[in-house]
Amino acid sequence: MSNSANLLFIGLPGSGKTTFLAALWHVLSDRSSSTTLKLRKLSGDRTYLNQITKEWRECSQVPRTNLQTEQVVVLHLDGERFGAFDLSIPDLAGEAFKQQLTDRRMSRHHNGFVQDATGVMLFLHPDVQKGTQLSVARRLEAELSASQKGDAATTSTMANTWSPDMLPTQAQLVELLQFVLERTQRRLRVAVVVSAWDLVDHLGAPRAFVARELPLLQQFLEANDDLFEHSIFGVSAQGGDITVEAKKQTLLELDDALKRIKVREDQHTSQDITKPIAWLLRGR
Ligand SMILES: Nc1nc2c(ncn2[C@@H]2O[C@H](COP(=O)(O)OP(=O)(O)OP(=O)(O)O)[C@@H](O)[C@H]2O)c(=O)[nH]1
Ligand SMILES: [Mg+2]
């Protein structure tokens, strides 16, 4: 295995990319738990990681990433059967991915990250109801019947106000994956991470969740197994909903912040947040 690797985190705004990185850095720098990947040494500029991890430890919301605050994080790691290697992960802004959907193009900057990527982590927040439920079906029906009636005023506002937000989340995620796949010759691994897993853990395994809530995404993942391998993880990086004061207090009172983290794959749950990364890197 070569001694460097690059991952690409993709996901819409608020899908949990920065929170994952913050929890990952806590676990790696704390070094007290047994994880598949471990921190080999501290070096380079860790200002950004330390800042987001401080927020994470205090159960405060990590700041939203925007085009100005995007950073590339470099981790010096080690792991059994991995050897020593340096892992780069850019923390990109969900806004930039939305922009890809609107513009139908990718910035040169992002394209560079795609070319370098050895694996892709696709984040989605489990609150995917928006854009997939009856509300959207009803609105589309209303718009269709307005256009059939030749209601010019309604149809012209429709045309003017179309935005990628009107696409169901699962269609947006398939598009984002397609943008990446079109631009790479490699056979990538894709780890789908359902973030905020604590909110939906009682509903079953991550794979079943995706099959039920995002069937188009699931079909896309399965139908393209000749292009890429995928796996689905449920990750609670924060441990619970910090906007609920009582929940936040419970999280803050834990004797060890590590206990907030849960990673589920099929029926197996652990606290090892490096697992999805290790799975991606085994594909190299
Ligand atoms: N309940 C719960 N909520 C979480 C968890 N992890 C993240 N969240 C919430 O989900 C949202 C994700 O936020 P970010 O991590 O900033 O998402 P992001 O993908 O970096 O977003 P952008 O920077 O806008 O691209 C926040 O509101 C978090 O509080 C979790 O483990 N449990
Ligand atoms: Mg972010």
Coordinates of C-alpha atoms in Angstrom, one line a residue, residues 70-270:
E70 CA -13.1 24.8 3.1
Q71 CA -9.9 23.2 4.5
V72 CA -7.9 20.1 3.6
V73 CA -7.1 18.0 6.7
V74 CA -4.1 15.7 6.7
L75 CA -3.9 12.8 9.2
H76 CA -0.8 10.7 9.8
L77 CA -2.2 7.3 10.4
D78 CA -1.2 3.7 11.0
G79 CA -3.1 0.5 11.2
E80 CA -2.6 -3.2 11.1
R81 CA -2.2 -4.4 7.5
F82 CA -2.2 -0.7 6.4
G83 CA 1.2 0.4 7.5
A84 CA 2.0 4.1 8.0
F85 CA 0.3 6.5 5.6
D86 CA -0.9 10.1 5.3
L87 CA -4.6 10.6 4.7
S88 CA -5.9 13.8 3.1
I89 CA -9.5 14.7 3.4
P90 CA -10.9 18.0 2.2
D91 CA -13.8 19.3 4.3
L92 CA -15.9 20.7 1.5
A93 CA -19.0 22.8 1.7
G94 CA -22.3 21.3 1.0
E95 CA -23.1 24.5 -0.7
A96 CA -20.5 23.7 -3.4
F97 CA -22.3 20.4 -4.0
K98 CA -25.6 22.2 -4.4
Q99 CA -23.9 24.5 -6.8
Q100 CA -22.8 21.4 -8.9
L101 CA -26.5 20.4 -9.2
T102 CA -27.5 23.9 -10.3
D103 CA -24.6 24.6 -12.7
R104 CA -24.3 21.0 -14.0
R105 CA -20.5 21.4 -13.7
M106 CA -17.8 20.9 -11.1
S107 CA -15.2 23.6 -10.2
R108 CA -11.6 22.8 -11.2
H109 CA -10.8 22.8 -7.6
H110 CA -13.3 20.0 -6.8
N111 CA -12.3 18.1 -9.9
G112 CA -8.8 18.0 -8.6
F113 CA -10.0 16.3 -5.4
V114 CA -12.0 13.8 -7.5
Q115 CA -9.0 12.9 -9.6
D116 CA -6.9 12.2 -6.5
A117 CA -9.6 10.4 -4.5
T118 CA -9.0 6.8 -3.5
G119 CA -12.5 6.5 -2.0
V120 CA -15.7 8.5 -1.6
M121 CA -17.8 8.9 1.5
L122 CA -21.3 10.0 0.7
F123 CA -23.0 11.6 3.7
L124 CA -26.7 11.9 4.2
H125 CA -28.8 13.1 7.1
P126 CA -31.6 10.7 8.0
D127 CA -34.1 13.5 7.8
V128 CA -34.6 12.8 4.2
Q129 CA -38.4 13.0 4.3
K130 CA -38.2 16.5 2.7
G131 CA -38.4 16.1 -1.0
T132 CA -39.5 12.4 -1.0
Q133 CA -42.9 12.5 0.5
L134 CA -46.5 13.3 -0.5
S135 CA -45.9 17.0 -0.2
V136 CA -43.7 16.9 -3.3
A137 CA -46.0 14.5 -5.2
R138 CA -48.9 16.8 -4.5
R139 CA -47.1 19.9 -5.6
L140 CA -45.9 18.2 -8.8
E141 CA -49.4 17.1 -9.6
A142 CA -50.7 20.6 -9.0
E143 CA -48.1 22.0 -11.3
L144 CA -48.8 19.4 -13.9
S145 CA -52.5 20.0 -14.0
A146 CA -51.8 23.8 -14.1
S147 CA -49.7 23.3 -17.2
Q148 CA -52.2 21.0 -18.8
K149 CA -54.9 23.7 -18.3
G150 CA -52.5 26.0 -20.1
D151 CA -52.3 28.3 -17.1
A152 CA -49.5 30.3 -18.5
A153 CA -48.9 32.4 -15.4
T154 CA -48.4 29.4 -13.2
T155 CA -46.2 27.5 -15.7
S156 CA -44.0 30.5 -16.3
T157 CA -43.4 31.0 -12.5
M158 CA -42.6 27.2 -12.4
A159 CA -40.0 27.6 -15.1
N160 CA -38.5 30.6 -13.4
T161 CA -38.4 29.2 -9.9
W162 CA -37.0 25.7 -10.6
S163 CA -34.1 24.9 -8.4
P164 CA -32.2 21.7 -7.5
D165 CA -34.0 21.9 -4.1
M166 CA -37.1 20.7 -5.8
L167 CA -35.4 17.4 -6.7
P168 CA -35.9 14.7 -4.1
T169 CA -32.8 14.2 -1.9
Q170 CA -32.1 10.7 -3.3
A171 CA -32.1 12.1 -6.9
Q172 CA -29.6 14.8 -5.8
L173 CA -27.3 12.2 -4.2
V174 CA -27.4 10.0 -7.3
E175 CA -26.4 13.0 -9.3
L176 CA -23.5 13.9 -7.0
L177 CA -22.2 10.3 -7.3
Q178 CA -22.6 10.4 -11.1
F179 CA -20.6 13.6 -11.3
V180 CA -17.7 11.9 -9.5
L181 CA -18.0 8.6 -11.4
E182 CA -18.0 10.4 -14.8
R183 CA -14.7 12.1 -13.9
T184 CA -12.6 9.1 -12.7
Q185 CA -11.2 6.1 -14.3
R186 CA -10.6 4.3 -11.0
R187 CA -12.8 1.7 -9.6
L188 CA -13.7 3.6 -6.4
R189 CA -15.2 2.4 -3.2
V190 CA -18.2 4.4 -2.0
A191 CA -19.1 4.3 1.7
V192 CA -22.6 5.7 2.3
V193 CA -22.8 7.3 5.8
V194 CA -26.2 7.9 7.2
S195 CA -25.2 10.5 9.8
A196 CA -27.1 11.3 13.0
W197 CA -27.8 7.6 13.3
D198 CA -29.0 8.0 16.9
L199 CA -32.2 9.5 15.4
V200 CA -33.1 6.3 13.4
D201 CA -31.2 3.4 15.0
H202 CA -34.5 1.9 16.3
L203 CA -35.8 1.6 12.8
G204 CA -33.3 -1.2 11.7
A205 CA -30.0 -1.6 10.0
P206 CA -28.5 1.2 7.8
R207 CA -28.9 -0.8 4.6
A208 CA -32.6 -1.4 5.3
F209 CA -33.0 2.3 6.1
V210 CA -31.5 3.4 2.7
A211 CA -33.6 0.7 0.9
R212 CA -36.8 2.0 2.5
E213 CA -36.2 5.8 2.5
L214 CA -34.0 6.3 -0.6
P215 CA -34.9 3.4 -2.9
L216 CA -33.5 5.2 -6.0
L217 CA -30.2 5.6 -4.3
Q218 CA -30.1 2.0 -3.2
Q219 CA -30.9 0.8 -6.8
F220 CA -28.2 3.0 -8.2
L221 CA -25.7 1.6 -5.8
E222 CA -26.6 -2.0 -6.5
A223 CA -27.0 -1.6 -10.3
N224 CA -23.5 -0.1 -10.7
D225 CA -21.5 -2.7 -8.8
D226 CA -19.3 -3.1 -11.9
L227 CA -18.2 0.5 -11.5
F228 CA -17.8 0.8 -7.7
E229 CA -18.2 -1.2 -4.6
H230 CA -20.3 0.2 -1.8
S231 CA -21.0 -0.2 1.8
I232 CA -23.6 1.5 4.1
F233 CA -22.8 2.7 7.6
G234 CA -25.0 4.4 10.2
V235 CA -22.8 6.9 12.2
S236 CA -23.8 8.8 15.2
A237 CA -20.8 11.2 15.4
Q238 CA -22.3 13.6 17.9
G239 CA -24.3 11.0 19.9
G240 CA -27.7 12.8 19.9
D241 CA -29.6 15.9 19.1
I242 CA -27.7 18.8 20.8
T243 CA -30.6 21.2 20.1
V244 CA -32.5 19.4 22.8
E245 CA -31.1 20.8 26.0
A246 CA -31.7 17.7 28.1
K247 CA -30.1 15.5 25.5
K248 CA -27.1 17.8 25.3
Q249 CA -26.7 17.7 29.1
T250 CA -26.8 13.9 29.1
L251 CA -24.0 13.9 26.4
L252 CA -21.9 16.4 28.4
E253 CA -22.2 14.3 31.5
L254 CA -20.8 11.1 30.0
D255 CA -17.5 10.3 31.7
D256 CA -15.9 9.8 28.4
A257 CA -16.9 11.7 25.2
L258 CA -15.9 8.7 23.2
K259 CA -19.1 7.0 24.4
R260 CA -21.1 9.4 22.3
I261 CA -20.0 7.8 19.1
K262 CA -21.7 4.8 17.5
V263 CA -21.0 3.2 14.1
R264 CA -23.4 0.6 12.8
E265 CA -22.9 -1.7 9.9
D266 CA -25.6 -4.3 9.4
Q267 CA -26.3 -5.7 12.9
H268 CA -22.8 -4.8 14.3
T269 CA -22.4 -1.7 16.4
S270 CA -19.1 -0.3 17.7

